[in-house]
């Protein structure tokens, strides 16, 4: 993959950040089979479209096949129609897409880590995006220490008529909690899917910024999977904190 900088209009049309990832070339294999468990397999019938959709923040819902104790193969989940076609659909300017763009919540983070916010938005697949300027925002997300009466952010928000949402502290878990509450839990994904999306976003952030990144608290099973993904990406990670609030910290090489 490679990093590409989009123009302002193209970024707005795609509803993404200006810096995005794209494939450099066609994939080596047409079809991918992911071994999720000993007898459970996820089938991606078109690797190129699946990768394109993933890089643009799409939710991948592959066909799930299970081998039973009797040795028979059962299809437990059909591949979502259009699952691998999201990249192509994003290039079409339809009226419905324009309507969706109008409904996207533009969040201005003040005293809140923007990279963590972007990762949480991508992991939960909620209709939101972070913005650079308060003038572009429909909502301000900040921490309790920044909201004393007369502070810069509160005065500016009142002048512009922008609602302010306050979280206790600048932490990934608090940001995720805010997004889940505000968007009714986001897309219908399991906690494992959300955690894996978060670690993938964090891996790219570590590679780009060359700085350690902390993830949200997870149980030991999910942390083990996250460690494996970090190892596969050629980075280092360790679990920090005490149960039940242990989490991964990813380090650059």
PDB file of C-alpha atoms in Angstrom:
ATOM      1  CA  UNK A   1       0.000   0.000   0.000  1.00  0.00           C
ATOM      2  CA  UNK A   2       0.980   3.657  -0.337  1.00  0.00           C
ATOM      3  CA  UNK A   3      -0.026   6.941   1.250  1.00  0.00           C
ATOM      4  CA  UNK A   4      -1.864   9.391  -1.035  1.00  0.00           C
ATOM      5  CA  UNK A   5      -2.827  13.009  -0.338  1.00  0.00           C
ATOM      6  CA  UNK A   6      -6.252  13.978  -1.705  1.00  0.00           C
ATOM      7  CA  UNK A   7      -7.388  17.444  -2.670  1.00  0.00           C
ATOM      8  CA  UNK A   8      -9.979  19.179  -0.490  1.00  0.00           C
ATOM      9  CA  UNK A   9     -12.902  18.457  -2.829  1.00  0.00           C
ATOM     10  CA  UNK A  10     -11.963  14.811  -3.350  1.00  0.00           C
ATOM     11  CA  UNK A  11     -11.562  14.294   0.401  1.00  0.00           C
ATOM     12  CA  UNK A  12     -15.009  15.799   0.989  1.00  0.00           C
ATOM     13  CA  UNK A  13     -16.536  13.648  -1.744  1.00  0.00           C
ATOM     14  CA  UNK A  14     -15.039  10.466  -0.292  1.00  0.00           C
ATOM     15  CA  UNK A  15     -15.814  11.624   3.267  1.00  0.00           C
ATOM     16  CA  UNK A  16     -12.275  10.765   4.391  1.00  0.00           C
ATOM     17  CA  UNK A  17      -9.182  12.485   5.726  1.00  0.00           C
ATOM     18  CA  UNK A  18      -6.877  14.059   3.127  1.00  0.00           C
ATOM     19  CA  UNK A  19      -4.142  11.474   3.787  1.00  0.00           C
ATOM     20  CA  UNK A  20      -5.413   8.027   2.772  1.00  0.00           C
ATOM     21  CA  UNK A  21      -3.984   4.628   1.906  1.00  0.00           C
ATOM     22  CA  UNK A  22      -4.352   2.955  -1.486  1.00  0.00           C
ATOM     23  CA  UNK A  23      -3.060  -0.203  -3.138  1.00  0.00           C
ATOM     24  CA  UNK A  24       0.119   0.160  -5.180  1.00  0.00           C
ATOM     25  CA  UNK A  25      -0.667  -2.802  -7.433  1.00  0.00           C
ATOM     26  CA  UNK A  26      -3.090  -5.697  -8.012  1.00  0.00           C
ATOM     27  CA  UNK A  27      -3.017  -8.399  -5.306  1.00  0.00           C
ATOM     28  CA  UNK A  28      -0.990 -11.556  -5.809  1.00  0.00           C
ATOM     29  CA  UNK A  29      -4.040 -13.783  -5.267  1.00  0.00           C
ATOM     30  CA  UNK A  30      -7.637 -13.298  -6.425  1.00  0.00           C
ATOM     31  CA  UNK A  31      -9.252 -14.987  -3.414  1.00  0.00           C
ATOM     32  CA  UNK A  32      -8.268 -14.926   0.258  1.00  0.00           C
ATOM     33  CA  UNK A  33      -9.218 -17.463   2.926  1.00  0.00           C
ATOM     34  CA  UNK A  34      -8.759 -16.334   6.516  1.00  0.00           C
ATOM     35  CA  UNK A  35      -8.403 -19.041   9.173  1.00  0.00           C
ATOM     36  CA  UNK A  36     -10.268 -17.567  12.130  1.00  0.00           C
ATOM     37  CA  UNK A  37     -10.381 -20.715  14.229  1.00  0.00           C
ATOM     38  CA  UNK A  38      -9.407 -24.333  13.789  1.00  0.00           C
ATOM     39  CA  UNK A  39     -12.593 -25.130  11.839  1.00  0.00           C
ATOM     40  CA  UNK A  40     -13.845 -21.659  10.886  1.00  0.00           C
ATOM     41  CA  UNK A  41     -12.876 -19.867   7.686  1.00  0.00           C
ATOM     42  CA  UNK A  42     -13.687 -16.449   6.205  1.00  0.00           C
ATOM     43  CA  UNK A  43     -13.814 -16.305   2.393  1.00  0.00           C
ATOM     44  CA  UNK A  44     -13.017 -13.083   0.512  1.00  0.00           C
ATOM     45  CA  UNK A  45     -13.957 -13.781  -3.131  1.00  0.00           C
ATOM     46  CA  UNK A  46     -12.345 -10.604  -4.555  1.00  0.00           C
ATOM     47  CA  UNK A  47      -9.176  -9.557  -2.738  1.00  0.00           C
ATOM     48  CA  UNK A  48      -8.643  -6.312  -4.659  1.00  0.00           C
ATOM     49  CA  UNK A  49     -12.121  -4.990  -3.895  1.00  0.00           C
ATOM     50  CA  UNK A  50     -11.931  -6.190  -0.293  1.00  0.00           C
ATOM     51  CA  UNK A  51      -8.620  -4.385   0.265  1.00  0.00           C
ATOM     52  CA  UNK A  52      -9.924  -1.213  -1.397  1.00  0.00           C
ATOM     53  CA  UNK A  53     -13.001  -1.272   0.821  1.00  0.00           C
ATOM     54  CA  UNK A  54     -10.914  -1.871   3.954  1.00  0.00           C
ATOM     55  CA  UNK A  55      -8.495   0.975   3.165  1.00  0.00           C
ATOM     56  CA  UNK A  56     -11.442   3.331   2.717  1.00  0.00           C
ATOM     57  CA  UNK A  57     -12.918   2.345   6.043  1.00  0.00           C
ATOM     58  CA  UNK A  58     -15.478  -0.144   4.735  1.00  0.00           C
ATOM     59  CA  UNK A  59     -16.872  -2.924   6.885  1.00  0.00           C
ATOM     60  CA  UNK A  60     -15.867  -6.323   5.497  1.00  0.00           C
ATOM     61  CA  UNK A  61     -18.466  -9.044   5.907  1.00  0.00           C
ATOM     62  CA  UNK A  62     -17.062 -12.145   4.207  1.00  0.00           C
ATOM     63  CA  UNK A  63     -18.641 -15.559   3.788  1.00  0.00           C
ATOM     64  CA  UNK A  64     -18.079 -17.666   6.909  1.00  0.00           C
ATOM     65  CA  UNK A  65     -17.717 -21.435   6.522  1.00  0.00           C
ATOM     66  CA  UNK A  66     -17.497 -23.934   9.391  1.00  0.00           C
ATOM     67  CA  UNK A  67     -16.347 -27.534   9.340  1.00  0.00           C
ATOM     68  CA  UNK A  68     -18.575 -29.587  11.649  1.00  0.00           C
ATOM     69  CA  UNK A  69     -17.530 -32.518  13.821  1.00  0.00           C
ATOM     70  CA  UNK A  70     -18.930 -34.791  11.110  1.00  0.00           C
ATOM     71  CA  UNK A  71     -16.567 -33.246   8.563  1.00  0.00           C
ATOM     72  CA  UNK A  72     -19.261 -31.374   6.654  1.00  0.00           C
ATOM     73  CA  UNK A  73     -18.846 -27.750   5.547  1.00  0.00           C
ATOM     74  CA  UNK A  74     -21.625 -25.351   6.558  1.00  0.00           C
ATOM     75  CA  UNK A  75     -22.041 -21.732   5.507  1.00  0.00           C
ATOM     76  CA  UNK A  76     -22.784 -19.815   8.695  1.00  0.00           C
ATOM     77  CA  UNK A  77     -22.757 -16.346   7.133  1.00  0.00           C
ATOM     78  CA  UNK A  78     -23.343 -15.255   3.563  1.00  0.00           C
ATOM     79  CA  UNK A  79     -21.040 -12.604   2.157  1.00  0.00           C
ATOM     80  CA  UNK A  80     -22.708  -9.225   2.380  1.00  0.00           C
ATOM     81  CA  UNK A  81     -23.809  -8.081  -1.052  1.00  0.00           C
ATOM     82  CA  UNK A  82     -21.750  -5.139  -2.172  1.00  0.00           C
ATOM     83  CA  UNK A  83     -19.310  -5.701   0.706  1.00  0.00           C
ATOM     84  CA  UNK A  84     -16.309  -5.520  -1.610  1.00  0.00           C
ATOM     85  CA  UNK A  85     -17.856  -2.925  -3.838  1.00  0.00           C
ATOM     86  CA  UNK A  86     -17.741   0.027  -1.454  1.00  0.00           C
ATOM     87  CA  UNK A  87     -14.661   1.547  -3.071  1.00  0.00           C
ATOM     88  CA  UNK A  88     -16.397   1.752  -6.429  1.00  0.00           C
ATOM     89  CA  UNK A  89     -19.584   3.074  -4.904  1.00  0.00           C
ATOM     90  CA  UNK A  90     -17.663   5.842  -3.179  1.00  0.00           C
ATOM     91  CA  UNK A  91     -16.839   7.265  -6.606  1.00  0.00           C
ATOM     92  CA  UNK A  92     -20.487   7.803  -7.522  1.00  0.00           C
ATOM     93  CA  UNK A  93     -22.107  11.125  -6.654  1.00  0.00           C
ATOM     94  CA  UNK A  94     -25.679  10.209  -5.998  1.00  0.00           C
ATOM     95  CA  UNK A  95     -28.339  12.164  -4.192  1.00  0.00           C
ATOM     96  CA  UNK A  96     -28.371   9.672  -1.369  1.00  0.00           C
ATOM     97  CA  UNK A  97     -24.632  10.097  -0.858  1.00  0.00           C
ATOM     98  CA  UNK A  98     -25.012  13.849  -0.674  1.00  0.00           C
ATOM     99  CA  UNK A  99     -27.742  13.388   1.907  1.00  0.00           C
ATOM    100  CA  UNK A 100     -25.504  11.095   3.921  1.00  0.00           C
ATOM    101  CA  UNK A 101     -22.695  13.660   3.806  1.00  0.00           C
ATOM    102  CA  UNK A 102     -25.020  16.264   5.286  1.00  0.00           C
ATOM    103  CA  UNK A 103     -25.748  13.919   8.206  1.00  0.00           C
ATOM    104  CA  UNK A 104     -22.101  13.338   9.126  1.00  0.00           C
ATOM    105  CA  UNK A 105     -21.207  14.787  12.525  1.00  0.00           C
ATOM    106  CA  UNK A 106     -18.096  16.960  12.320  1.00  0.00           C
ATOM    107  CA  UNK A 107     -16.197  16.733  15.592  1.00  0.00           C
ATOM    108  CA  UNK A 108     -13.602  19.285  16.649  1.00  0.00           C
ATOM    109  CA  UNK A 109     -11.305  17.731  19.304  1.00  0.00           C
ATOM    110  CA  UNK A 110     -10.026  20.243  21.873  1.00  0.00           C
ATOM    111  CA  UNK A 111      -7.611  18.782  24.392  1.00  0.00           C
ATOM    112  CA  UNK A 112      -8.475  15.348  22.947  1.00  0.00           C
ATOM    113  CA  UNK A 113      -6.044  13.242  20.923  1.00  0.00           C
ATOM    114  CA  UNK A 114      -7.202  13.443  17.331  1.00  0.00           C
ATOM    115  CA  UNK A 115      -5.468  10.232  16.236  1.00  0.00           C
ATOM    116  CA  UNK A 116      -7.304   8.299  18.946  1.00  0.00           C
ATOM    117  CA  UNK A 117     -10.566   9.930  17.882  1.00  0.00           C
ATOM    118  CA  UNK A 118      -9.999   9.029  14.229  1.00  0.00           C
ATOM    119  CA  UNK A 119      -9.157   5.427  15.159  1.00  0.00           C
ATOM    120  CA  UNK A 120     -12.275   5.123  17.299  1.00  0.00           C
ATOM    121  CA  UNK A 121     -14.476   6.564  14.535  1.00  0.00           C
ATOM    122  CA  UNK A 122     -13.020   4.110  12.025  1.00  0.00           C
ATOM    123  CA  UNK A 123     -13.291   1.161  14.416  1.00  0.00           C
ATOM    124  CA  UNK A 124     -16.921   1.860  15.349  1.00  0.00           C
ATOM    125  CA  UNK A 125     -17.915   2.912  11.808  1.00  0.00           C
ATOM    126  CA  UNK A 126     -20.031   5.816  13.029  1.00  0.00           C
ATOM    127  CA  UNK A 127     -21.105   8.686  10.711  1.00  0.00           C
ATOM    128  CA  UNK A 128     -18.581  11.178  12.032  1.00  0.00           C
ATOM    129  CA  UNK A 129     -15.321  12.837  11.064  1.00  0.00           C
ATOM    130  CA  UNK A 130     -12.783  14.965  12.910  1.00  0.00           C
ATOM    131  CA  UNK A 131     -12.155  18.498  11.643  1.00  0.00           C
ATOM    132  CA  UNK A 132      -9.253  20.940  11.996  1.00  0.00           C
ATOM    133  CA  UNK A 133     -11.253  24.092  12.624  1.00  0.00           C
ATOM    134  CA  UNK A 134     -13.978  24.945  15.116  1.00  0.00           C
ATOM    135  CA  UNK A 135     -15.721  26.878  12.334  1.00  0.00           C
ATOM    136  CA  UNK A 136     -16.274  23.596  10.459  1.00  0.00           C
ATOM    137  CA  UNK A 137     -17.528  21.688  13.504  1.00  0.00           C
ATOM    138  CA  UNK A 138     -21.022  20.607  14.425  1.00  0.00           C
ATOM    139  CA  UNK A 139     -19.818  19.367  17.832  1.00  0.00           C
ATOM    140  CA  UNK A 140     -16.838  20.035  20.105  1.00  0.00           C
ATOM    141  CA  UNK A 141     -15.314  17.174  22.077  1.00  0.00           C
ATOM    142  CA  UNK A 142     -13.146  18.206  25.008  1.00  0.00           C
ATOM    143  CA  UNK A 143     -12.073  17.173  28.497  1.00  0.00           C
ATOM    144  CA  UNK A 144     -13.398  18.340  31.839  1.00  0.00           C
ATOM    145  CA  UNK A 145     -10.332  20.450  32.676  1.00  0.00           C
ATOM    146  CA  UNK A 146     -10.912  22.617  29.570  1.00  0.00           C
ATOM    147  CA  UNK A 147     -14.509  23.561  30.364  1.00  0.00           C
ATOM    148  CA  UNK A 148     -14.198  25.982  33.240  1.00  0.00           C
ATOM    149  CA  UNK A 149     -16.363  29.109  32.782  1.00  0.00           C
ATOM    150  CA  UNK A 150     -14.631  31.748  30.662  1.00  0.00           C
ATOM    151  CA  UNK A 151     -12.160  29.382  29.004  1.00  0.00           C
ATOM    152  CA  UNK A 152     -11.348  29.908  25.342  1.00  0.00           C
ATOM    153  CA  UNK A 153     -13.193  26.857  24.074  1.00  0.00           C
ATOM    154  CA  UNK A 154     -16.376  27.556  26.031  1.00  0.00           C
ATOM    155  CA  UNK A 155     -16.519  31.207  24.941  1.00  0.00           C
ATOM    156  CA  UNK A 156     -15.888  30.279  21.290  1.00  0.00           C
ATOM    157  CA  UNK A 157     -18.484  27.502  21.382  1.00  0.00           C
ATOM    158  CA  UNK A 158     -21.116  29.815  22.856  1.00  0.00           C
ATOM    159  CA  UNK A 159     -20.404  32.482  20.239  1.00  0.00           C
ATOM    160  CA  UNK A 160     -20.795  29.960  17.417  1.00  0.00           C
ATOM    161  CA  UNK A 161     -23.708  28.077  18.948  1.00  0.00           C
ATOM    162  CA  UNK A 162     -21.845  24.759  18.824  1.00  0.00           C
ATOM    163  CA  UNK A 163     -22.692  22.067  21.421  1.00  0.00           C
ATOM    164  CA  UNK A 164     -19.850  20.861  23.651  1.00  0.00           C
ATOM    165  CA  UNK A 165     -19.532  17.254  24.820  1.00  0.00           C
ATOM    166  CA  UNK A 166     -17.230  16.656  27.790  1.00  0.00           C
ATOM    167  CA  UNK A 167     -15.356  13.452  28.618  1.00  0.00           C
ATOM    168  CA  UNK A 168     -13.523  12.853  31.895  1.00  0.00           C
ATOM    169  CA  UNK A 169     -10.050  12.547  30.430  1.00  0.00           C
ATOM    170  CA  UNK A 170      -8.143  12.247  27.177  1.00  0.00           C
ATOM    171  CA  UNK A 171      -8.232   8.452  26.944  1.00  0.00           C
ATOM    172  CA  UNK A 172      -9.176   6.044  24.165  1.00  0.00           C
ATOM    173  CA  UNK A 173     -11.751   4.303  26.373  1.00  0.00           C
ATOM    174  CA  UNK A 174     -13.495   7.618  27.093  1.00  0.00           C
ATOM    175  CA  UNK A 175     -13.588   8.530  23.405  1.00  0.00           C
ATOM    176  CA  UNK A 176     -15.073   5.139  22.479  1.00  0.00           C
ATOM    177  CA  UNK A 177     -17.667   5.464  25.249  1.00  0.00           C
ATOM    178  CA  UNK A 178     -18.671   8.903  23.940  1.00  0.00           C
ATOM    179  CA  UNK A 179     -19.045   7.646  20.359  1.00  0.00           C
ATOM    180  CA  UNK A 180     -21.047   4.586  21.401  1.00  0.00           C
ATOM    181  CA  UNK A 181     -23.404   6.741  23.455  1.00  0.00           C
ATOM    182  CA  UNK A 182     -23.773   9.421  20.783  1.00  0.00           C
ATOM    183  CA  UNK A 183     -24.305   7.042  17.879  1.00  0.00           C
ATOM    184  CA  UNK A 184     -26.232   4.266  19.628  1.00  0.00           C
ATOM    185  CA  UNK A 185     -23.350   1.823  19.463  1.00  0.00           C
ATOM    186  CA  UNK A 186     -22.358   2.533  15.837  1.00  0.00           C
ATOM    187  CA  UNK A 187     -22.353  -0.327  13.341  1.00  0.00           C
ATOM    188  CA  UNK A 188     -23.423  -3.808  14.414  1.00  0.00           C
ATOM    189  CA  UNK A 189     -19.938  -5.139  15.127  1.00  0.00           C
ATOM    190  CA  UNK A 190     -18.694  -7.382  17.861  1.00  0.00           C
ATOM    191  CA  UNK A 191     -16.239  -6.072  20.483  1.00  0.00           C
ATOM    192  CA  UNK A 192     -13.594  -8.224  18.803  1.00  0.00           C
ATOM    193  CA  UNK A 193     -14.183  -6.591  15.399  1.00  0.00           C
ATOM    194  CA  UNK A 194     -13.975  -3.121  16.949  1.00  0.00           C
ATOM    195  CA  UNK A 195     -10.749  -4.002  18.776  1.00  0.00           C
ATOM    196  CA  UNK A 196      -9.155  -5.413  15.616  1.00  0.00           C
ATOM    197  CA  UNK A 197     -10.120  -2.345  13.613  1.00  0.00           C
ATOM    198  CA  UNK A 198      -8.552  -0.179  16.319  1.00  0.00           C
ATOM    199  CA  UNK A 199      -5.251  -2.071  16.322  1.00  0.00           C
ATOM    200  CA  UNK A 200      -5.013  -1.885  12.524  1.00  0.00           C
ATOM    201  CA  UNK A 201      -5.513   1.879  12.638  1.00  0.00           C
ATOM    202  CA  UNK A 202      -2.967   2.169  15.465  1.00  0.00           C
ATOM    203  CA  UNK A 203      -0.354   0.125  13.590  1.00  0.00           C
ATOM    204  CA  UNK A 204      -0.506   2.564  10.701  1.00  0.00           C
ATOM    205  CA  UNK A 205      -0.307   5.536  13.087  1.00  0.00           C
ATOM    206  CA  UNK A 206       2.811   4.102  14.735  1.00  0.00           C
ATOM    207  CA  UNK A 207       4.452   3.555  11.354  1.00  0.00           C
ATOM    208  CA  UNK A 208       3.592   7.077  10.221  1.00  0.00           C
ATOM    209  CA  UNK A 209       4.381   9.000  13.421  1.00  0.00           C
ATOM    210  CA  UNK A 210       7.223   6.798  14.764  1.00  0.00           C
ATOM    211  CA  UNK A 211       5.736   7.163  18.259  1.00  0.00           C
ATOM    212  CA  UNK A 212       4.156   4.677  20.703  1.00  0.00           C
ATOM    213  CA  UNK A 213       0.358   4.400  20.663  1.00  0.00           C
ATOM    214  CA  UNK A 214      -1.916   3.060  23.416  1.00  0.00           C
ATOM    215  CA  UNK A 215      -5.090   1.119  22.653  1.00  0.00           C
ATOM    216  CA  UNK A 216      -8.308   0.811  24.645  1.00  0.00           C
ATOM    217  CA  UNK A 217      -8.523  -1.676  27.517  1.00  0.00           C
ATOM    218  CA  UNK A 218      -9.292  -5.256  26.414  1.00  0.00           C
ATOM    219  CA  UNK A 219      -9.504  -8.731  27.891  1.00  0.00           C
ATOM    220  CA  UNK A 220      -6.600 -11.167  27.569  1.00  0.00           C
ATOM    221  CA  UNK A 221      -8.101 -13.023  24.587  1.00  0.00           C
ATOM    222  CA  UNK A 222      -8.476  -9.904  22.446  1.00  0.00           C
ATOM    223  CA  UNK A 223      -5.086  -8.557  23.546  1.00  0.00           C
ATOM    224  CA  UNK A 224      -3.479 -11.792  22.388  1.00  0.00           C
ATOM    225  CA  UNK A 225      -4.987 -11.334  18.915  1.00  0.00           C
ATOM    226  CA  UNK A 226      -3.877  -7.698  18.869  1.00  0.00           C
ATOM    227  CA  UNK A 227      -0.319  -8.743  19.795  1.00  0.00           C
ATOM    228  CA  UNK A 228      -0.327 -11.173  16.866  1.00  0.00           C
ATOM    229  CA  UNK A 229      -1.381  -8.452  14.412  1.00  0.00           C
ATOM    230  CA  UNK A 230       1.315  -6.119  15.734  1.00  0.00           C
ATOM    231  CA  UNK A 231       3.939  -8.864  15.342  1.00  0.00           C
ATOM    232  CA  UNK A 232       2.796  -9.516  11.775  1.00  0.00           C
ATOM    233  CA  UNK A 233       3.188  -5.798  11.037  1.00  0.00           C
ATOM    234  CA  UNK A 234       6.812  -5.918  12.201  1.00  0.00           C
ATOM    235  CA  UNK A 235       6.264  -3.779  15.303  1.00  0.00           C
ATOM    236  CA  UNK A 236       6.624  -4.403  19.031  1.00  0.00           C
ATOM    237  CA  UNK A 237       3.899  -4.320  21.681  1.00  0.00           C
ATOM    238  CA  UNK A 238       3.374  -4.963  25.372  1.00  0.00           C
ATOM    239  CA  UNK A 239       0.413  -5.131  27.725  1.00  0.00           C
ATOM    240  CA  UNK A 240       0.363  -2.406  30.359  1.00  0.00           C
ATOM    241  CA  UNK A 241      -1.861  -1.627  33.330  1.00  0.00           C
ATOM    242  CA  UNK A 242      -3.698  -3.884  35.751  1.00  0.00           C
ATOM    243  CA  UNK A 243      -6.675  -6.145  35.106  1.00  0.00           C
ATOM    244  CA  UNK A 244      -9.386  -5.491  34.133  1.00  0.00           C
ATOM    245  CA  UNK A 245      -7.905  -2.359  32.543  1.00  0.00           C
ATOM    246  CA  UNK A 246      -4.878  -3.844  30.792  1.00  0.00           C
ATOM    247  CA  UNK A 247      -4.251  -2.589  27.285  1.00  0.00           C
ATOM    248  CA  UNK A 248      -1.710  -2.738  24.476  1.00  0.00           C
ATOM    249  CA  UNK A 249       1.018  -0.199  23.880  1.00  0.00           C
ATOM    250  CA  UNK A 250       2.493  -0.409  20.374  1.00  0.00           C
ATOM    251  CA  UNK A 251       6.080   0.731  19.776  1.00  0.00           C
ATOM    252  CA  UNK A 252       7.826   1.726  16.534  1.00  0.00           C
ATOM    253  CA  UNK A 253      10.825  -0.319  15.453  1.00  0.00           C
TER     254      UNK A 253
END
